[in-house]
Coordinates of C-alpha atoms and ligand atoms in Angstrom, one line a residue:
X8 CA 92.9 104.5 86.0
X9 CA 90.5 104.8 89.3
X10 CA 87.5 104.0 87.3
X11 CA 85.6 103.0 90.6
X12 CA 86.1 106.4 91.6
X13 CA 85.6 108.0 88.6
X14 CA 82.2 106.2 88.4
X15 CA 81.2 107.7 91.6
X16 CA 81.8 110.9 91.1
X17 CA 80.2 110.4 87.7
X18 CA 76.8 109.2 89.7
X19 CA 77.1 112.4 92.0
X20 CA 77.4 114.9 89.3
X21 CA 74.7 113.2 87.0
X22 CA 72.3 113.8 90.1
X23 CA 71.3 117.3 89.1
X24 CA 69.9 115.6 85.8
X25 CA 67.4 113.3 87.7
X26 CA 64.1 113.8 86.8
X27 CA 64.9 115.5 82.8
X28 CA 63.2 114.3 79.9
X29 CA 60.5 112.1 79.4
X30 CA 60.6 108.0 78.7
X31 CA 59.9 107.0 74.9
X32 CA 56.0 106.9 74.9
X33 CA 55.3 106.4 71.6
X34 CA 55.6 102.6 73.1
X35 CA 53.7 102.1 75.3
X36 CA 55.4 99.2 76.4
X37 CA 58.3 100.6 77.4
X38 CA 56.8 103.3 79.4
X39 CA 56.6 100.2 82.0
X40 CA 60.0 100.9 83.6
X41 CA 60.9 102.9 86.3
X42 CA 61.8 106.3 84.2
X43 CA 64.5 107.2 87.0
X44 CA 66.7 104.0 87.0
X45 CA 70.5 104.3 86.0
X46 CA 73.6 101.8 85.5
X47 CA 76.4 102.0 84.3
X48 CA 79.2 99.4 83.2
X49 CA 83.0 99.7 81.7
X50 CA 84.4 96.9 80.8
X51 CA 88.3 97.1 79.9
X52 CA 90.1 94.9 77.2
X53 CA 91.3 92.6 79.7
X54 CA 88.0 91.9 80.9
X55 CA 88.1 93.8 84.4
X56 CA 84.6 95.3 84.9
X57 CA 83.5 98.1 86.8
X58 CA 79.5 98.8 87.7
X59 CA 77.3 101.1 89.6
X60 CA 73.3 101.3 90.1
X61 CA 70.8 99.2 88.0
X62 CA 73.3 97.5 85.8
X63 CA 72.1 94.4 85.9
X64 CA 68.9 95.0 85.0
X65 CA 67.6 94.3 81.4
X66 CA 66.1 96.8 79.3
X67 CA 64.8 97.0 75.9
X68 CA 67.7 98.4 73.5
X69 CA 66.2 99.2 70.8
X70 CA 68.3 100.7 68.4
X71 CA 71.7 99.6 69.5
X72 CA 70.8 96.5 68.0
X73 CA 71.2 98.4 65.0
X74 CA 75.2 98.0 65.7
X75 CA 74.5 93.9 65.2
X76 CA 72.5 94.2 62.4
X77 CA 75.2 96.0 61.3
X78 CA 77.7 93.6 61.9
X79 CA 75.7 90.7 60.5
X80 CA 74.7 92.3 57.2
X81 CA 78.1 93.5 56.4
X82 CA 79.5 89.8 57.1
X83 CA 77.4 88.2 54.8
X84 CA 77.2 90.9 52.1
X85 CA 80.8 92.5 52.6
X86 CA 81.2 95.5 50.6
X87 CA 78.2 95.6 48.3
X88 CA 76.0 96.4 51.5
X89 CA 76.9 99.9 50.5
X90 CA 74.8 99.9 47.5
X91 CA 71.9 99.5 49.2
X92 CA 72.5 102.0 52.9
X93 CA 75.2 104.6 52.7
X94 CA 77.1 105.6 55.1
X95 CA 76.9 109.6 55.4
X96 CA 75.3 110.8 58.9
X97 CA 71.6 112.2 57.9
X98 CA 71.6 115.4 60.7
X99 CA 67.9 114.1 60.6
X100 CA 65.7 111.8 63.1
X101 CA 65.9 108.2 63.4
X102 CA 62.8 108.1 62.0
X103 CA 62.6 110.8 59.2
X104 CA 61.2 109.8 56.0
X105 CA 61.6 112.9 53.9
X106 CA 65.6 112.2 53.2
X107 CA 64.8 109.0 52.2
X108 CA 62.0 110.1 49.2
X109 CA 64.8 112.5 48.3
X110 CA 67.6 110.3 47.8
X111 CA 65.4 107.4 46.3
X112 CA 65.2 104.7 49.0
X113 CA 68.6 104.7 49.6
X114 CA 68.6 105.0 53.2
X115 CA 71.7 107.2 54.4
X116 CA 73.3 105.1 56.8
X117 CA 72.6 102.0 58.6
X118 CA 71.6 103.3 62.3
X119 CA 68.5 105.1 61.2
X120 CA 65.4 103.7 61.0
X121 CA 65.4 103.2 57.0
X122 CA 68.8 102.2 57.8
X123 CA 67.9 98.9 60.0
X124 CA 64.8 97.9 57.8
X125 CA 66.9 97.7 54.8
X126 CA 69.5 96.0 56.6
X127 CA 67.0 93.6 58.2
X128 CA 65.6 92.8 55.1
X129 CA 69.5 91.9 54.1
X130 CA 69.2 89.3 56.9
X131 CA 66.6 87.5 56.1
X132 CA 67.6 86.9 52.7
X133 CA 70.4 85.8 54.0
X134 CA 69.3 83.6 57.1
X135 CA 66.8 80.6 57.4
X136 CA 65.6 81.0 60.8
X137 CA 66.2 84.4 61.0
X138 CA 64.9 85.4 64.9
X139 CA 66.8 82.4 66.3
X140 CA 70.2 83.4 64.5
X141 CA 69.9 86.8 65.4
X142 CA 69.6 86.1 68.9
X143 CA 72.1 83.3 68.9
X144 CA 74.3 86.1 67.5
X145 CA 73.7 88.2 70.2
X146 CA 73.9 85.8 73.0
X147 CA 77.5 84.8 71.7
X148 CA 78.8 88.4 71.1
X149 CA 77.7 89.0 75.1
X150 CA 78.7 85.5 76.8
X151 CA 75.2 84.8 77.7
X152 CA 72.8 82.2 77.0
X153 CA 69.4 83.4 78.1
X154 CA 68.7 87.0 75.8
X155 CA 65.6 87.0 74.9
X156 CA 63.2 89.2 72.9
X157 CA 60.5 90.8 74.5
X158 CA 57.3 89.9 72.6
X159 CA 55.0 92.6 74.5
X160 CA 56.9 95.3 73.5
X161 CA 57.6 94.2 70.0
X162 CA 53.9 94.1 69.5
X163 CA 53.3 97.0 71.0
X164 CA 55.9 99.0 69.1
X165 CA 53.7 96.9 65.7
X166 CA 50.7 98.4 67.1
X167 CA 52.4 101.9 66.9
X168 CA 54.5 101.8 64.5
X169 CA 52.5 103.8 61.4
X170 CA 55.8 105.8 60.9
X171 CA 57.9 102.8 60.4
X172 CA 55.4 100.9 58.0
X173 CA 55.8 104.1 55.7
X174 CA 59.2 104.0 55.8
X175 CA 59.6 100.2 54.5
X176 CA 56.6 100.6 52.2
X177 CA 58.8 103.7 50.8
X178 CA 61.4 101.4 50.9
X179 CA 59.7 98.5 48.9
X180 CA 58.6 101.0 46.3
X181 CA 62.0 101.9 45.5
X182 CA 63.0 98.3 45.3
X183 CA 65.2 98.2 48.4
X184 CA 63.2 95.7 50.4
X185 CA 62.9 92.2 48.7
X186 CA 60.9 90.7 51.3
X187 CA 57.5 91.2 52.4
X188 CA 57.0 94.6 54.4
X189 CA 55.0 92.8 57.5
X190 CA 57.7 90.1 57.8
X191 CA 60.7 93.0 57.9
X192 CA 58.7 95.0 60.1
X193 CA 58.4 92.3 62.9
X194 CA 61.7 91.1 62.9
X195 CA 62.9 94.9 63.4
X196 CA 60.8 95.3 66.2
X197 CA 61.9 91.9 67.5
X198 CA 65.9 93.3 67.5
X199 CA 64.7 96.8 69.0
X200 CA 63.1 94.6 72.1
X201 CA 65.8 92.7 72.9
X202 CA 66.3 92.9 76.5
X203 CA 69.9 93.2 77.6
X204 CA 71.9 94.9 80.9
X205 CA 74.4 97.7 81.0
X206 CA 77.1 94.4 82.2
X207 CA 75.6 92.4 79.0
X208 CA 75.9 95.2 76.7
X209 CA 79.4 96.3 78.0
X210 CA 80.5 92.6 77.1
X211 CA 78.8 92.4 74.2
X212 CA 80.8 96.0 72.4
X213 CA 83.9 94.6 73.6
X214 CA 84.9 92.8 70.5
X215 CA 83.7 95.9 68.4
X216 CA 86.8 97.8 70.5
X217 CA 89.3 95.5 69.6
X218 CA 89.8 95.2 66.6
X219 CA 92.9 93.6 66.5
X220 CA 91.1 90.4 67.7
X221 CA 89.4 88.1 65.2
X222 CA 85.7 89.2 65.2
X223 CA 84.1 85.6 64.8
X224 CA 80.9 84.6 66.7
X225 CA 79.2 81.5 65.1
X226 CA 78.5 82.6 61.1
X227 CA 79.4 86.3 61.7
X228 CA 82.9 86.9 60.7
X229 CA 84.4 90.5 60.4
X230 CA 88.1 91.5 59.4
X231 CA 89.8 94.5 61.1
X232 CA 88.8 96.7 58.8
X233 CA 85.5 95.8 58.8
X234 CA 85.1 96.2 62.4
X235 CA 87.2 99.7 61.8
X236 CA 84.5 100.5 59.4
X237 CA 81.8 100.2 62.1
X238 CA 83.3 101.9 64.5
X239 CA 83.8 105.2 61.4
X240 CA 79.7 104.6 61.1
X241 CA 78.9 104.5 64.8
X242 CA 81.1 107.4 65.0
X243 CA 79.5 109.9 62.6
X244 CA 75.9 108.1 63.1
X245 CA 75.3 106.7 66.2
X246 CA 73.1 109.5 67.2
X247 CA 71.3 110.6 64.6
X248 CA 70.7 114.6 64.6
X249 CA 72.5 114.5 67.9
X250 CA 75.7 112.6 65.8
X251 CA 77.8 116.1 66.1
X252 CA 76.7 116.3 69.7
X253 CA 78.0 113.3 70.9
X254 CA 81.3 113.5 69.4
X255 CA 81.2 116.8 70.4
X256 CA 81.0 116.2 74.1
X257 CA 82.0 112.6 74.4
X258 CA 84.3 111.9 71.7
X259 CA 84.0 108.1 71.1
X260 CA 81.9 105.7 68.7
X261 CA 78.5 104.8 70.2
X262 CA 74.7 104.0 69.6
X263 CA 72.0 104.9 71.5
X264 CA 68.7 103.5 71.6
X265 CA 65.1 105.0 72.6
X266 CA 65.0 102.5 75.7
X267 CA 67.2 105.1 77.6
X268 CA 70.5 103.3 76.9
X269 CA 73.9 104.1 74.9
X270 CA 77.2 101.5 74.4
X271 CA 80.2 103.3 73.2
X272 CA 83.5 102.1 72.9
X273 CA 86.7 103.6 73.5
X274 CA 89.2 101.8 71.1
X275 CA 91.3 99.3 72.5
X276 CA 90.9 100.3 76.0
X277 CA 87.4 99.6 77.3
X278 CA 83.7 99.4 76.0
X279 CA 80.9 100.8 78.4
X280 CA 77.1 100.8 78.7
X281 CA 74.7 102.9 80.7
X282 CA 71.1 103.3 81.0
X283 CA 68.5 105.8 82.1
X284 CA 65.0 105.9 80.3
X285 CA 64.6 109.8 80.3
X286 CA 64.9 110.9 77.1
X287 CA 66.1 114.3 75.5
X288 CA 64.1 115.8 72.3
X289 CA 66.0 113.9 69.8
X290 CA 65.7 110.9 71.9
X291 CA 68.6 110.0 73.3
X292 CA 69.1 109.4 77.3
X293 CA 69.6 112.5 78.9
X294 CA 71.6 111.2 81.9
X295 CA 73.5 108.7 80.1
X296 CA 74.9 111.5 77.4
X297 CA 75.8 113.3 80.4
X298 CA 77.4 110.3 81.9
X299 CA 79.6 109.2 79.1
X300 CA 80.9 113.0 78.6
X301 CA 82.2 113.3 82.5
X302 CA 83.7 109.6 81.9
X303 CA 85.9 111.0 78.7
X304 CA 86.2 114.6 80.6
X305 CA 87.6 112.6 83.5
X306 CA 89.8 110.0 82.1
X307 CA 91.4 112.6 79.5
X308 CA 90.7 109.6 76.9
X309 CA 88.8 109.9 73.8
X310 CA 89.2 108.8 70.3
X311 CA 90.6 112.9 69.7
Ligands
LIG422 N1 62.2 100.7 67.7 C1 62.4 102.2 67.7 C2 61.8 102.8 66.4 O1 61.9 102.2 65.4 C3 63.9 102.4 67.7 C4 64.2 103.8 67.7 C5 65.4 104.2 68.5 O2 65.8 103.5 69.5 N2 66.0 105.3 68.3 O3 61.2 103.8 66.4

């Protein structure tokens, strides 16, 4: 497979999109990058990687680090996570709340917003320094040492984040959040500003494609089916009200994130990430949907 070439022809066509949508701005923080950058990196099994554009530049990824919250939680709890997060996709907005007074605090699945808090509140029951294990997690699952959080824009997002304190006080009063709401609320905001690459990310949703690997990185541990299990949720979730879309038109597990980027995996062939902050109305990069479509249209290789 050409992917060089297809890559190119992937940048031309995406051209007509330049300039559509609008950043995140209910952060201010991450209104701070250029809103038309774009990158874009496959990396095959065998390690082979093929870039293009700003894909080595770090940007916040806010909710795909609900994909290694994921992971983590359902390593240390293993199947009784499901008690607490279902998986069904919600056809609502990563942030809804009404769904969630519905169905009693249990959030649907664990890529929304309800989701993650849930789940982060999981992880620090479950780790002793919680921010540095998370990170060291990260940093392992991507080969590099030197990920860091971005502290600006975790505050900022705090500043913000009214919607996402109701959703964990909504939480707490149904009992699904045993620790205190402030402390949950930070360390969610810390994983949502971790800043990572399209090359970083790539690397790091390689082991999530192959799952006929052992998935071990320090004291996360995952079987095959586990990581099969993942790949079911990212597939009917990773998008939110846009879940159908994306499967629609692109046809592989993913998760997209308000900071303009989306990692999706094609199993046991490649994993790819790209990035471009302009944003569509249910939040997910405009260009980089677009991108991810003409890279499944043009390689005739999808999960379907
Ligand atoms: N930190 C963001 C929030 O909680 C993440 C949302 C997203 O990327 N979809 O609102």
């Amino acid at each position: 497979m050409n992917y060089n070439q297809i890559l190119v022809e992937i940048y031309q066509e995406i051209s007509l999109y330049a300039g559509v949508g609008e950043p995140a701005t209910y952060i201010p923080e991450l209104c701070k990058v250029d809103p038309d950058s774009y990158g874009i990196c496959l990396r095959t099994m065998r390690g082979t990687e093929y870039f293009m554009g700003d894909s080595d530049v770090r940007f916040s990824i806010q909710s795909i680090s609900k994909v290694f919250s994921m992971a983590m939680g359902f390593s240390f709890e293993g199947e009784k996570l499901w008690r607490r997060i279902g998986v069904e996709p919600s056809g609502s907005a990563f942030n809804s709340i009404i769904q969630l007074e519905i169905e009693k605090g249990i959030p649907r699945n664990p890529l929304i917003n309800a989701g993650a808090l849930v789940m982060t509140d999981v992880l620090l029951s479950h780790l002793e320094n919680p921010e540095e294990e998370y990170l060291e997690f990260v940093r392992r699952l991507s080969g590099t040492t030197d990920i860091q959080y971005n502290e600006r824009i975790a505050a900022s997002e705090r500043e913000h984040g009214y919607l996402n304190a109701a959703i964990a006080n909504m939480l707490k009063y149904y009992g699904n959040i045993k620790n205190d709401i402030e402390r949950v609320l930070m360390f969610y905001f810390r994983q949502c500003s971790i800043m990572m690459s399209c090359r970083e990310l790539s690397r790091a949703f390689v082991p999530f494609a192959d799952h006929s690997h052992a998935f071990r990185f320090g004291n996360v541990s995952l079987t095959s089916s586990q990581v099969k299990r993942m790949n079911a949720i990212m597939q009917t979730c990773g998008f939110y009200d846009e879940a159908g879309e994306f499967s629609f038109l692109v046809g592989l597990p993913g998760k997209s994130g308000v900071g303009g980027g989306i990692a999706a995996i094609c199993p046991r062939k490649y994993a790819v990430a790209v990035w471009s902050p302009r944003l569509n109305k249910k939040g997910n990069s405009v260009m980089g949907m677009k991108a991810l479509e003409l890279l499944t249209t043009k390689t005739e290789v999808s999960i379907f």
